[in-house]
Tab-separated table of C-alpha atoms and ligand atoms in Angstrom:
chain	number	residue	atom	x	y	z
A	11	UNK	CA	22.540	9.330	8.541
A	12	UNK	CA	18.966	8.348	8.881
A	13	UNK	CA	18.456	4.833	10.921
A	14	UNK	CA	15.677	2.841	9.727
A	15	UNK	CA	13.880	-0.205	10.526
A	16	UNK	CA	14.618	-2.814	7.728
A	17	UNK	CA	12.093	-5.832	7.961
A	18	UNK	CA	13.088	-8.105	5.616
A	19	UNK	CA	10.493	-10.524	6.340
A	20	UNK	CA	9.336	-13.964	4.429
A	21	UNK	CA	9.621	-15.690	1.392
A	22	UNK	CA	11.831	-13.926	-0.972
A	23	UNK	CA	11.993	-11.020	1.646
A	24	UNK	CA	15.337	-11.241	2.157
A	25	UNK	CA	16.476	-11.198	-1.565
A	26	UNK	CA	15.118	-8.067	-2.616
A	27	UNK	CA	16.183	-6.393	0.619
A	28	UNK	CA	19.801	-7.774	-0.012
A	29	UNK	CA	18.822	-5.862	-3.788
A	30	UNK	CA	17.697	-2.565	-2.071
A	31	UNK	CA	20.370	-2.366	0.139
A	32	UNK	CA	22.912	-2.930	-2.368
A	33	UNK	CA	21.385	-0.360	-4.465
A	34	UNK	CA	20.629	2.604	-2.074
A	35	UNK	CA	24.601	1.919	-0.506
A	36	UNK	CA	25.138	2.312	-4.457
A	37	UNK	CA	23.806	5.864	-4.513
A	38	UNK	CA	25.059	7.196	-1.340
A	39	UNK	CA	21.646	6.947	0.097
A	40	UNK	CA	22.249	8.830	3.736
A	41	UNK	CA	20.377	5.923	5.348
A	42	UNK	CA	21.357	3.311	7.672
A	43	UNK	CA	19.389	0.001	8.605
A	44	UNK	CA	18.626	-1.408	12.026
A	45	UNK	CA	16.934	-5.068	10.785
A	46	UNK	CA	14.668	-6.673	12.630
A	47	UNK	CA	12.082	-9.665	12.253
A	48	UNK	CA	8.193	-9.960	11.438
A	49	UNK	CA	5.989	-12.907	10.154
A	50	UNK	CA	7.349	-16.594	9.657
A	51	UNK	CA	10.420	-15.934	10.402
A	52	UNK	CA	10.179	-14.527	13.701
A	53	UNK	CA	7.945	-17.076	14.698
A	54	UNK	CA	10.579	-19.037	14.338
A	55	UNK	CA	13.857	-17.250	15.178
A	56	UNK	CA	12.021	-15.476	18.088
A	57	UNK	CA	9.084	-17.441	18.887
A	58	UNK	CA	6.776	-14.672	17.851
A	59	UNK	CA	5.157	-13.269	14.599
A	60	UNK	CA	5.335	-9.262	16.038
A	61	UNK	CA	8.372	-9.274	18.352
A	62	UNK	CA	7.797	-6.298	21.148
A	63	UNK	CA	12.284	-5.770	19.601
A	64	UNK	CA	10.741	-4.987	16.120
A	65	UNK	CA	7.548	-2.928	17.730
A	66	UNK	CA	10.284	-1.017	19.386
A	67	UNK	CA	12.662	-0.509	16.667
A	68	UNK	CA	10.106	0.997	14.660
A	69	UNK	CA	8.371	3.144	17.631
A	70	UNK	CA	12.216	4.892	18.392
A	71	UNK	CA	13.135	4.950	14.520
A	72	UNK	CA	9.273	6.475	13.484
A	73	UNK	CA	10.432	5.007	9.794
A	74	UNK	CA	10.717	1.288	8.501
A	75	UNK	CA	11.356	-0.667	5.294
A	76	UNK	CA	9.013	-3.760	5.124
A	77	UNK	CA	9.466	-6.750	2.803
A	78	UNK	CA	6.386	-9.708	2.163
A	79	UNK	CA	4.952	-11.465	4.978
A	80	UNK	CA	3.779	-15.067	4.930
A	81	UNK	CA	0.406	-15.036	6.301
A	82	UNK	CA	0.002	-18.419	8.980
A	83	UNK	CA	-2.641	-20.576	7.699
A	84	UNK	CA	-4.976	-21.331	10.340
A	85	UNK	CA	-7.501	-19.239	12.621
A	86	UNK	CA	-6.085	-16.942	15.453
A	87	UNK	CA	-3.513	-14.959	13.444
A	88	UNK	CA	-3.801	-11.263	12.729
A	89	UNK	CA	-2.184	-9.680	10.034
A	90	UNK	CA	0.813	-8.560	10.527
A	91	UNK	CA	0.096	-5.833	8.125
A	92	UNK	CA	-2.930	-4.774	9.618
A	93	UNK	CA	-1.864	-4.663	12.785
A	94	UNK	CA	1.047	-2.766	12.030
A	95	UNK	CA	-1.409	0.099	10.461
A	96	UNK	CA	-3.497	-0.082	13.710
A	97	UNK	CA	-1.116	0.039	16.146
A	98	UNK	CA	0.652	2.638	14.811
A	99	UNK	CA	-1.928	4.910	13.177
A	100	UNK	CA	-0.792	4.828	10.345
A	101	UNK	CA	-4.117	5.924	8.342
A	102	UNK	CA	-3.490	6.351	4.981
A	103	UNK	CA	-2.115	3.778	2.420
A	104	UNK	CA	-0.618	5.500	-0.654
A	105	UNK	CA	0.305	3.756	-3.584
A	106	UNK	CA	1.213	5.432	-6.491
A	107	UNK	CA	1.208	3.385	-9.803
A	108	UNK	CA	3.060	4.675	-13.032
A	109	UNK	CA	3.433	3.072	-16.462
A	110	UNK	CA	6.900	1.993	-17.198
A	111	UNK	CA	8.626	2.107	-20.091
A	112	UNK	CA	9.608	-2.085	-20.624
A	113	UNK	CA	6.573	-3.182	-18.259
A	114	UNK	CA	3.914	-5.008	-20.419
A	115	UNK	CA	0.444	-3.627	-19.611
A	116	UNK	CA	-2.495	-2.939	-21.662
A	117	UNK	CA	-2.066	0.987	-21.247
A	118	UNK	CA	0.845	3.226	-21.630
A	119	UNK	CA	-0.666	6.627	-19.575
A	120	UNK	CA	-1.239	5.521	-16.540
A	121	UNK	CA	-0.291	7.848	-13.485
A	122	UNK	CA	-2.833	7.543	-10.917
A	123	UNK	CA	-2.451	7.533	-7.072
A	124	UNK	CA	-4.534	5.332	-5.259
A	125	UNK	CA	-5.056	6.911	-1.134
A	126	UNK	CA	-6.842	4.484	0.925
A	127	UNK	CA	-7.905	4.917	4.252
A	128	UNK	CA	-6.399	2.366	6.500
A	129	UNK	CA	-7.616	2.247	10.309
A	130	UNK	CA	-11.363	1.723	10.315
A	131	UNK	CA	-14.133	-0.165	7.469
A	132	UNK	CA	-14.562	-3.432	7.571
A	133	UNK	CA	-10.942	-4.206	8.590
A	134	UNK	CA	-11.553	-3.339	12.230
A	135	UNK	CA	-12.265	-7.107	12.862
A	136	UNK	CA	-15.164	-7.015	14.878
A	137	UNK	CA	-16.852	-9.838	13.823
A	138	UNK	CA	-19.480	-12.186	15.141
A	139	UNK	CA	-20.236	-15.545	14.822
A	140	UNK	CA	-23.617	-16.575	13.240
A	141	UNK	CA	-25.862	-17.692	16.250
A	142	UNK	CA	-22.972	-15.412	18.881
A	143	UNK	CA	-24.812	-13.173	21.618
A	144	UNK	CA	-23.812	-10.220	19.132
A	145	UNK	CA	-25.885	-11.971	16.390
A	146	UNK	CA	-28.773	-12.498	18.057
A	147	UNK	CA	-28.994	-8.880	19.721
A	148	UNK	CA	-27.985	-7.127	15.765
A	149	UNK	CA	-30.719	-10.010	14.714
A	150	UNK	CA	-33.514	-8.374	17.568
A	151	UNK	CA	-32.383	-4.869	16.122
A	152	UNK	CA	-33.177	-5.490	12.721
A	153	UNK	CA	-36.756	-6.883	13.595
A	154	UNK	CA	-35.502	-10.191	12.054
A	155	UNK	CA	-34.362	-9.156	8.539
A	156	UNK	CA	-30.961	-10.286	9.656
A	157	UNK	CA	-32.009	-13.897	10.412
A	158	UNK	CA	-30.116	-15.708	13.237
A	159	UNK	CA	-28.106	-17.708	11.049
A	160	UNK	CA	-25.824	-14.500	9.369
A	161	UNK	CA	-22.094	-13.754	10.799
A	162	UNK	CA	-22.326	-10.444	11.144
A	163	UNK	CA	-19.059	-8.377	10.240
A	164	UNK	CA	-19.205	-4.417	11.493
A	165	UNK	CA	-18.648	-1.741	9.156
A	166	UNK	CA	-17.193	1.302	11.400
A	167	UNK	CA	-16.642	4.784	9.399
A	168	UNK	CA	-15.927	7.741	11.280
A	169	UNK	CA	-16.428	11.052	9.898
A	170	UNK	CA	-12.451	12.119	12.392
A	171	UNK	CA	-11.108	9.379	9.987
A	172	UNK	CA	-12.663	10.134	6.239
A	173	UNK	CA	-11.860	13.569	7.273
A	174	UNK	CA	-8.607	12.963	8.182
A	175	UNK	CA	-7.632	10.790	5.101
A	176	UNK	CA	-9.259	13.296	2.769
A	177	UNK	CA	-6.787	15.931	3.736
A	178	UNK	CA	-4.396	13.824	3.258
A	179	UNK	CA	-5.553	13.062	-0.466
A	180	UNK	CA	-5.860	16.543	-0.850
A	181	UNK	CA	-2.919	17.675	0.474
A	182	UNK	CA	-0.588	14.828	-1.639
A	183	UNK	CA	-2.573	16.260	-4.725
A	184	UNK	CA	-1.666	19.670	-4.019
A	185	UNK	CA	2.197	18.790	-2.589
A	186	UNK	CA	2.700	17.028	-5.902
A	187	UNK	CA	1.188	19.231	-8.821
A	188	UNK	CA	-1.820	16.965	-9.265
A	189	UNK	CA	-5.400	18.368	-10.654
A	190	UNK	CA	-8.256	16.229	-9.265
A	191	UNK	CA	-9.472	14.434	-6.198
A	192	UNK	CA	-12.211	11.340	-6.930
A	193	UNK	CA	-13.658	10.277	-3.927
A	194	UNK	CA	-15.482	6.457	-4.671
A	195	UNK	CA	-17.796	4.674	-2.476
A	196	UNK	CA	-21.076	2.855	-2.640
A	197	UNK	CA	-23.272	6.066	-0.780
A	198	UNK	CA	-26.302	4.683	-2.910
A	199	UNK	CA	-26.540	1.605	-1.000
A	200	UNK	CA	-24.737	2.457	2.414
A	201	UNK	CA	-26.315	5.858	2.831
A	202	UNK	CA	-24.891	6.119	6.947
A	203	UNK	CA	-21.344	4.640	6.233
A	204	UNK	CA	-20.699	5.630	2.714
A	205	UNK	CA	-22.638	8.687	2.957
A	206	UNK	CA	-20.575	10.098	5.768
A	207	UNK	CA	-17.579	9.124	4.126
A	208	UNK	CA	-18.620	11.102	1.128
A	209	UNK	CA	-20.098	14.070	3.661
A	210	UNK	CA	-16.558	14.438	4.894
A	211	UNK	CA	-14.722	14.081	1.791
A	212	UNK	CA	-16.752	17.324	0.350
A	213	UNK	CA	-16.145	19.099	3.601
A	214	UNK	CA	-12.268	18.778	3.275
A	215	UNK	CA	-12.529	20.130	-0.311
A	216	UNK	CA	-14.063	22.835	0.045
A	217	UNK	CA	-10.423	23.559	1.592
A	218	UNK	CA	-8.695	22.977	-1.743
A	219	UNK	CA	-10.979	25.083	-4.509
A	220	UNK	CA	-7.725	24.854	-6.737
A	221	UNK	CA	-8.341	20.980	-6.990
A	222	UNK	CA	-10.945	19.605	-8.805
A	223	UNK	CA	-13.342	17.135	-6.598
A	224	UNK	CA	-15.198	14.595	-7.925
A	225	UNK	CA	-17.296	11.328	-7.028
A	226	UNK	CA	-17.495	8.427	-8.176
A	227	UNK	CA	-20.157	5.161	-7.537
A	228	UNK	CA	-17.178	2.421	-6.971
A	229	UNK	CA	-18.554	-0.565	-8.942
A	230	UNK	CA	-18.601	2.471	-11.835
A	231	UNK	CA	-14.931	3.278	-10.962
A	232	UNK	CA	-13.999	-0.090	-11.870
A	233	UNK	CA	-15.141	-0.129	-15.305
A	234	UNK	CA	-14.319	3.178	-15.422
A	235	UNK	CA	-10.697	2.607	-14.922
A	236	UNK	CA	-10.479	0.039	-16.889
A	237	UNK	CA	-12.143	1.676	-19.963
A	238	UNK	CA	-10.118	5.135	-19.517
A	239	UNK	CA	-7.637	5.135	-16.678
A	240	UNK	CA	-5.946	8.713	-17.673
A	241	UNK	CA	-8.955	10.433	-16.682
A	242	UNK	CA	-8.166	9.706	-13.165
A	243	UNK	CA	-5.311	11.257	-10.849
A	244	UNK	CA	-6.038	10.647	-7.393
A	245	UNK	CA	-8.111	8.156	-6.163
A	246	UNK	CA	-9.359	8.451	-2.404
A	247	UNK	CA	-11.656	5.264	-0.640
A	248	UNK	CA	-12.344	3.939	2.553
A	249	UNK	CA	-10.390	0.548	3.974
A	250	UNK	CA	-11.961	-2.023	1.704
A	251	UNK	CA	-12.617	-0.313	-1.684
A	252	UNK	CA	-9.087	1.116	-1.378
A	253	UNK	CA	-7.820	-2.751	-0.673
A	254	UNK	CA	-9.811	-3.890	-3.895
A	255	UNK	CA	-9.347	-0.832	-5.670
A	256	UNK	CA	-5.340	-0.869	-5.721
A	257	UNK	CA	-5.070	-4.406	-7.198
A	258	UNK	CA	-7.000	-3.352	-9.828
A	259	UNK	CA	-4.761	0.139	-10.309
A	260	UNK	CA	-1.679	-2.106	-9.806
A	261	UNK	CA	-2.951	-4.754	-12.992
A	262	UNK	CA	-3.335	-1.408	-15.202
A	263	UNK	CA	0.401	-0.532	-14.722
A	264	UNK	CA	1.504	-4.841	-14.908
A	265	UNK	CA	0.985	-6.158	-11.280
A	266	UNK	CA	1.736	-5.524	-8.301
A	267	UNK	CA	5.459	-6.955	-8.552
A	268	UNK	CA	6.538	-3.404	-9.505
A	269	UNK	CA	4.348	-1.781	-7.421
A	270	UNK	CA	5.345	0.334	-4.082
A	271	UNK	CA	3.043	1.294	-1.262
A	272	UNK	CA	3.686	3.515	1.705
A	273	UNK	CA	1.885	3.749	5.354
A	274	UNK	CA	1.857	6.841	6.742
A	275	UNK	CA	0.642	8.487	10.286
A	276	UNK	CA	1.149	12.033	11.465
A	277	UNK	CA	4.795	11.254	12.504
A	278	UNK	CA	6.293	7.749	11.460
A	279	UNK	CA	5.740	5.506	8.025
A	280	UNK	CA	6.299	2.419	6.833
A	281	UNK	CA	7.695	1.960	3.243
A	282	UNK	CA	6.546	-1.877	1.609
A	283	UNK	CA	6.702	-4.044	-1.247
A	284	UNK	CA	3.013	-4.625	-1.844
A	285	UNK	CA	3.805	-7.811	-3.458
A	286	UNK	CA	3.185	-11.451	-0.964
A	287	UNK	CA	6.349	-13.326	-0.464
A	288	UNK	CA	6.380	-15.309	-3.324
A	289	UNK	CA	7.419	-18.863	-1.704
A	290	UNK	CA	7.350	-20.714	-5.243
A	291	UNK	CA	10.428	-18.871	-6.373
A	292	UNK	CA	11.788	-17.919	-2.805
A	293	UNK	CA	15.470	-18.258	-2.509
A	294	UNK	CA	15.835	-18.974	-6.021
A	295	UNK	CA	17.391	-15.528	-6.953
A	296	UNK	CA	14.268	-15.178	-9.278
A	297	UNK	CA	12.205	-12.415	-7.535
A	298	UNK	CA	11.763	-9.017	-9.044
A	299	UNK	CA	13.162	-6.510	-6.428
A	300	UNK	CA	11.120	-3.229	-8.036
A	301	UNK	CA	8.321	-3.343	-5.553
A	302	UNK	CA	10.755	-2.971	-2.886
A	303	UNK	CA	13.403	-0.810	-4.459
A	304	UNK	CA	10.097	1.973	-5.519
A	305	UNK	CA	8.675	1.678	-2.276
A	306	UNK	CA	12.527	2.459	-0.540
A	307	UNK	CA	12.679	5.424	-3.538
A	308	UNK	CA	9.188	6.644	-1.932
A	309	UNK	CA	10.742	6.258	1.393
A	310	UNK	CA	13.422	8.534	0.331
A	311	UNK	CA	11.188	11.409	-1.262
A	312	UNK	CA	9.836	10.988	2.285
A	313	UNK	CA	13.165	12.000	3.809
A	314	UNK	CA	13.595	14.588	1.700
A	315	UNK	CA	16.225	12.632	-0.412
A	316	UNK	CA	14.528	13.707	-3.721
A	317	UNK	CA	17.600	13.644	-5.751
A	318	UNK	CA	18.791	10.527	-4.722
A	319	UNK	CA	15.892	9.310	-5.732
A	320	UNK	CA	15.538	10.812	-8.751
A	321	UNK	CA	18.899	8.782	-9.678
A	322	UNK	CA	17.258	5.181	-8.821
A	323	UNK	CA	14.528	6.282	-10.837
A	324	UNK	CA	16.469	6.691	-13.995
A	325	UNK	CA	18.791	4.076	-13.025
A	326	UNK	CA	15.841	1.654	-12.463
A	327	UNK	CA	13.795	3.439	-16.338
A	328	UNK	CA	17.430	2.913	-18.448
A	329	UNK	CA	16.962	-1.044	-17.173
A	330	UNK	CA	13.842	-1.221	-17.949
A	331	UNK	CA	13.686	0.689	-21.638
A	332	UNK	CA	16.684	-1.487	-22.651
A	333	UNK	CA	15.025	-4.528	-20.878
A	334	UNK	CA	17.520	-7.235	-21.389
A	335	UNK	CA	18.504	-7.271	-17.135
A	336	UNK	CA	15.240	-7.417	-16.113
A	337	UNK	CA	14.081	-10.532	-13.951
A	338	UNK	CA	11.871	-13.427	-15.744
A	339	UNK	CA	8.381	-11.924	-14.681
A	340	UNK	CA	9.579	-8.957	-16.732
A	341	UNK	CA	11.217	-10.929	-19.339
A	342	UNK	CA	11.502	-14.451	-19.877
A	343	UNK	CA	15.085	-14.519	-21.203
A	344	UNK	CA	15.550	-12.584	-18.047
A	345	UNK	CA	17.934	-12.329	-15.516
A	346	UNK	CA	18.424	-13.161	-11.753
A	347	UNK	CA	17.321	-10.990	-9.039
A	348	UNK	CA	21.710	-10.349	-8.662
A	349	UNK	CA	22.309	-9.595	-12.402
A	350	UNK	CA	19.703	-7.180	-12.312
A	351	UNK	CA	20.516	-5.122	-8.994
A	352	UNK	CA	24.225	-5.191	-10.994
A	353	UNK	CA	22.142	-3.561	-14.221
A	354	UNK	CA	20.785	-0.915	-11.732
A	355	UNK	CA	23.635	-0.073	-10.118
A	356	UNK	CA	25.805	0.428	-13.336
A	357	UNK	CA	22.995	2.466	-14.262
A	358	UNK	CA	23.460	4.528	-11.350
B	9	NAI	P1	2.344	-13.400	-4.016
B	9	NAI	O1	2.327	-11.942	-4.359
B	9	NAI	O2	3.380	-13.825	-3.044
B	9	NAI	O3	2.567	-14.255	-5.360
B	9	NAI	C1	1.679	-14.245	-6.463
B	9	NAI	C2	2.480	-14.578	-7.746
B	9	NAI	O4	3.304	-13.452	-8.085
B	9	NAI	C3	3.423	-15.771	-7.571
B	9	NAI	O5	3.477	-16.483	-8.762
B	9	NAI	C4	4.777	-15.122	-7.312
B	9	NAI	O6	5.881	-15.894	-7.721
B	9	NAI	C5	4.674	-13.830	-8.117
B	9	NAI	N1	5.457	-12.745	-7.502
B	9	NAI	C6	5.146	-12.020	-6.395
B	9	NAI	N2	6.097	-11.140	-6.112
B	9	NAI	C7	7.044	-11.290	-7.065
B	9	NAI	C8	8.294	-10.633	-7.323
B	9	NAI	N3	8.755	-9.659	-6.546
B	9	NAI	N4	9.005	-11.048	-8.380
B	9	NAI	C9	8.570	-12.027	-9.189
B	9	NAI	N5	7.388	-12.671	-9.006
B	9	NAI	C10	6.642	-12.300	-7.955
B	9	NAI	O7	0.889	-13.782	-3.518
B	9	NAI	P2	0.359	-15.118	-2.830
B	9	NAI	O8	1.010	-16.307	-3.460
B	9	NAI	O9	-1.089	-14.985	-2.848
B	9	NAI	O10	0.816	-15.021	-1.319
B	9	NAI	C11	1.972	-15.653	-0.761
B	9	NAI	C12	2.077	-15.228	0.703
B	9	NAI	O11	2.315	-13.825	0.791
B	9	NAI	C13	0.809	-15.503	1.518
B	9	NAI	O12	1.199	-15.986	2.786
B	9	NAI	C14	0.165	-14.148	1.636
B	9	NAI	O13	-0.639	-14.027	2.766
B	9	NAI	C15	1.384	-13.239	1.702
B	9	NAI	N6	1.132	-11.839	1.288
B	9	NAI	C16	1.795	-10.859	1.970
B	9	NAI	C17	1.674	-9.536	1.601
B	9	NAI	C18	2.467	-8.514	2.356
B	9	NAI	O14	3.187	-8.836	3.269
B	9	NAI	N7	2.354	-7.234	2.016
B	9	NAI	C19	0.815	-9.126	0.495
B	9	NAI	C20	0.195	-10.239	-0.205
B	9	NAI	C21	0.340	-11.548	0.195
C-alpha cells in the first residue's frame, strides 16, 4: 500500500474526492489516503490556509492528491498552488489533454501534452510598486523609458531551469512513444529571457535526435492550435505561456472540467483537478468528478499502477460513449456527481 496525501480542499473539493476514492477502492487501487487540509477550509478548521500538518504530510509521503482551492479575495494571500510548486520544486506542470469519446468539443483528434515550466517567469512574485525604491532605481536603469509611474513585475528565466524542464519534455516524449517536441515563446520580442529559454531548449535536444524539435512564436501557436491542433504532440513553455497556453489546450478537448494536471519534482508530485472549486454548484452533488478521477489515474501511471489505470480509463470511456450517467456539464439530462461514480464503478 502506497500512503498518499489526499487534499480535498474547497468548494466542491470534497465531492469529487468522496468520487475518486470510491472509485480507486473500486479497482483495488494499492493506495491509501492520509487527508489533510489546504485553502478555505483550513483557514477555518485550522486557522491557516497552508497548515505546517499538510506541508508535512506531503514532505514524508513525497506524493499528494489535490482537489480546487478557493483563492481569498483580498491582498496578502499567496496561492496556495503556487506556493506549493515553489516550495517543493516541483518544476514541471504536465497536463495531458485527450479527446473523449461523449465530450462535446469542436475537434475529435486531439492528443497533445502541454509541459510547462513551473518555478521561475513571471510567477516568481517579485513585484514593485509604481513610484517603490525598486521602480525608481529599474526607472534610472532604463535612462527613463520606464517612466516612474510603471509597477514593474520581474521576469526571471534561468537557463538550470529551461534546461531542466526541457529534459523533462523530452524525456515524457520519449517515455511515452511521442514524435515531436515544440518549444513556444516570444524570443522575437524578449531576446534575453525568451531567447535563453529557447538557447536551452535546443541544447537539451540535441540529446534526443530521435525526436523531432521544433519552435514555435507563441501568439502563432495560438492560432495555430486552434486552426490544426493534431499537428502538435508536445508542447513545452515557460511559467506564463504554459499557464495561458493550457486553458486554451484544455477548451480544444471541452474545458478544463475533464482535464487532469500533475506537478512533478525530481522525487515527490502532486496529482490535481485543474478545475477552481466551483462554489455555485458546491455541495449540490452536481460537480463533474473527471478532472480529479484523470488526474488520480495519472497519479497511478506514476506509481507504476498502469493497469489499474488502464481499467478507470475504460471504465470512465464506456460512461462517456454511452453518455446517459454523465453529470449536467456533460449532459443536461445528466446525472449527479453519485449516480455517475455508480456508472463508473459498474463499469469497472
Ligand atoms: P471554476 O473552475 O471553479 O468554475 C468555472 C465554471 O466551471 C463554473 O460555472 C463551475 O460551476 C464550472 N465547473 C468547474 N469545475 C466543474 C466540475 N468539476 N464540474 C462541473 N462544473 C464545473 O472557476 P472560478 O469560478 O473562476 O473559480 C472559483 C474559485 O476556484 C476561485 O476562488 C479560484 O481562485 C479557484 N480556482 C482554483 C484552482 C485550483 O485550485 N487549481 C484553479 C482555478 C480556480
Amino acid at each position: 500500500m502506497r500512503l498518499v496525501t489526499l487534499i480535498p480542499g474547497d468548494g466542491i473539493g470534497p465531492e469529487i474526492t468522496e468520487s475518486v476514492k470510491e472509485i480507486l477502492s473500486s479497482a483495488r487501487a494499492p493506495i491509501e489516503f492520509e487527508e489533510a487540509q489546504a485553502g478555505e477550509t483550513a483557514l477555518k478548521t485550522e486557522g491557516d490556509l497552508l497548515p505546517l500538518k499538510t506541508l508535512q504530510s506531503l514532505e514524508k509521503n513525497k506524493i499528494g492528491l489535490k482537489g480546487p482551492i478557493t483563492t481569498p479575495i483580498g491582498k496578502g494571500f499567496r496561492s496556495i498552488n503556487v506556493s506549493l510548486r515553489q516550495k517543493f520544486n516541483l518544476y514541471a506542470c504536465v497536463r495531458p489533454y485527450k479527446s473523449m469519446l461523449g465530450i462535446n468539443s469542436r475537434y475529435e483528434n486531439v492528443d497533445i501534452v502541454v509541459v510547462r515550466e513551473n518555478t521561475e517567469d513571471l510567477y516568481k512574485g517579485v513585484e514593485f510598486e509604481a513610484n517603490s525604491e525598486e521602480a525608481r532605481v529599474i526607472s534610472k536603469l532604463s535612462n527613463g523609458s520606464v517612466s516612474l509611474d510603471s509597477a514593474i513585475s520581474i521576469k526571471a528565466i534561468t537557463a538550470r531551469a529551461s534546461e531542466k524542464i526541457g529534459r523533462y519534455a523530452f524525456e515524457y516524449a520519449k517515455k511515452h512513444g511521442r514524435k515531436k517536441v515544440t518549444a513556444s515563446a516570444k524570443a522575437n520580442i524578449m531576446k534575453f529571457t525568451d531567447g535563453l529559454f529557447y538557447d536551452s531548449l535546443r541544447k537539451v535536444a540535441k540529446e534526443y535526435p530521435e525526436i523531432e524539435y521544433h519552435e514555435v512564436l507563441v501568439d502563432a501557436l495560438c492560432m495555430k492550435l486552434v486552426q490544426n491542433p493534431e499537428h502538435f504532440d508536445v508542447l513545452v513553455m515557460s511559467n506564463l505561456y504554459g499557464d495561458l497556453l493550457s486553458d486554451l489546450v484544455a477548451g480544444l478537448v471541452g474545458g478544463l472540467g475533464v482535464a487532469p494536471g500533475a506537478n512533478i519534482g525530481d522525487n515527490m508530485a502532486i496529482f490535481e483537478a485543474t478545475h477552481g472549486s466551483a462554489p455555485d454548484i458546491a455541495g449540490k452533488d452536481l460537480a463533474n468528478p473527471l478532472g480529479l478521477l484523470l488526474s488520480a489515474n495519472m497519479m497511478l501511471e506514476y506509481l507504476g499502477e498502469k493497469q489499474i489505470a488502464s481499467n478507470i480509463t475504460k471504465a470512465i470511456e464506456t460512461v462517456l460513449a454511452d453518455g446517459k450517467f454523465v453529470t449536467k456539464d456533460l449532459n443536461p439530462e445528466g446525472v449527479t456527481t453519485s449516480q455517475m461514480t455508480k456508472a463508473i464503478i459498474k463499469a469497472l
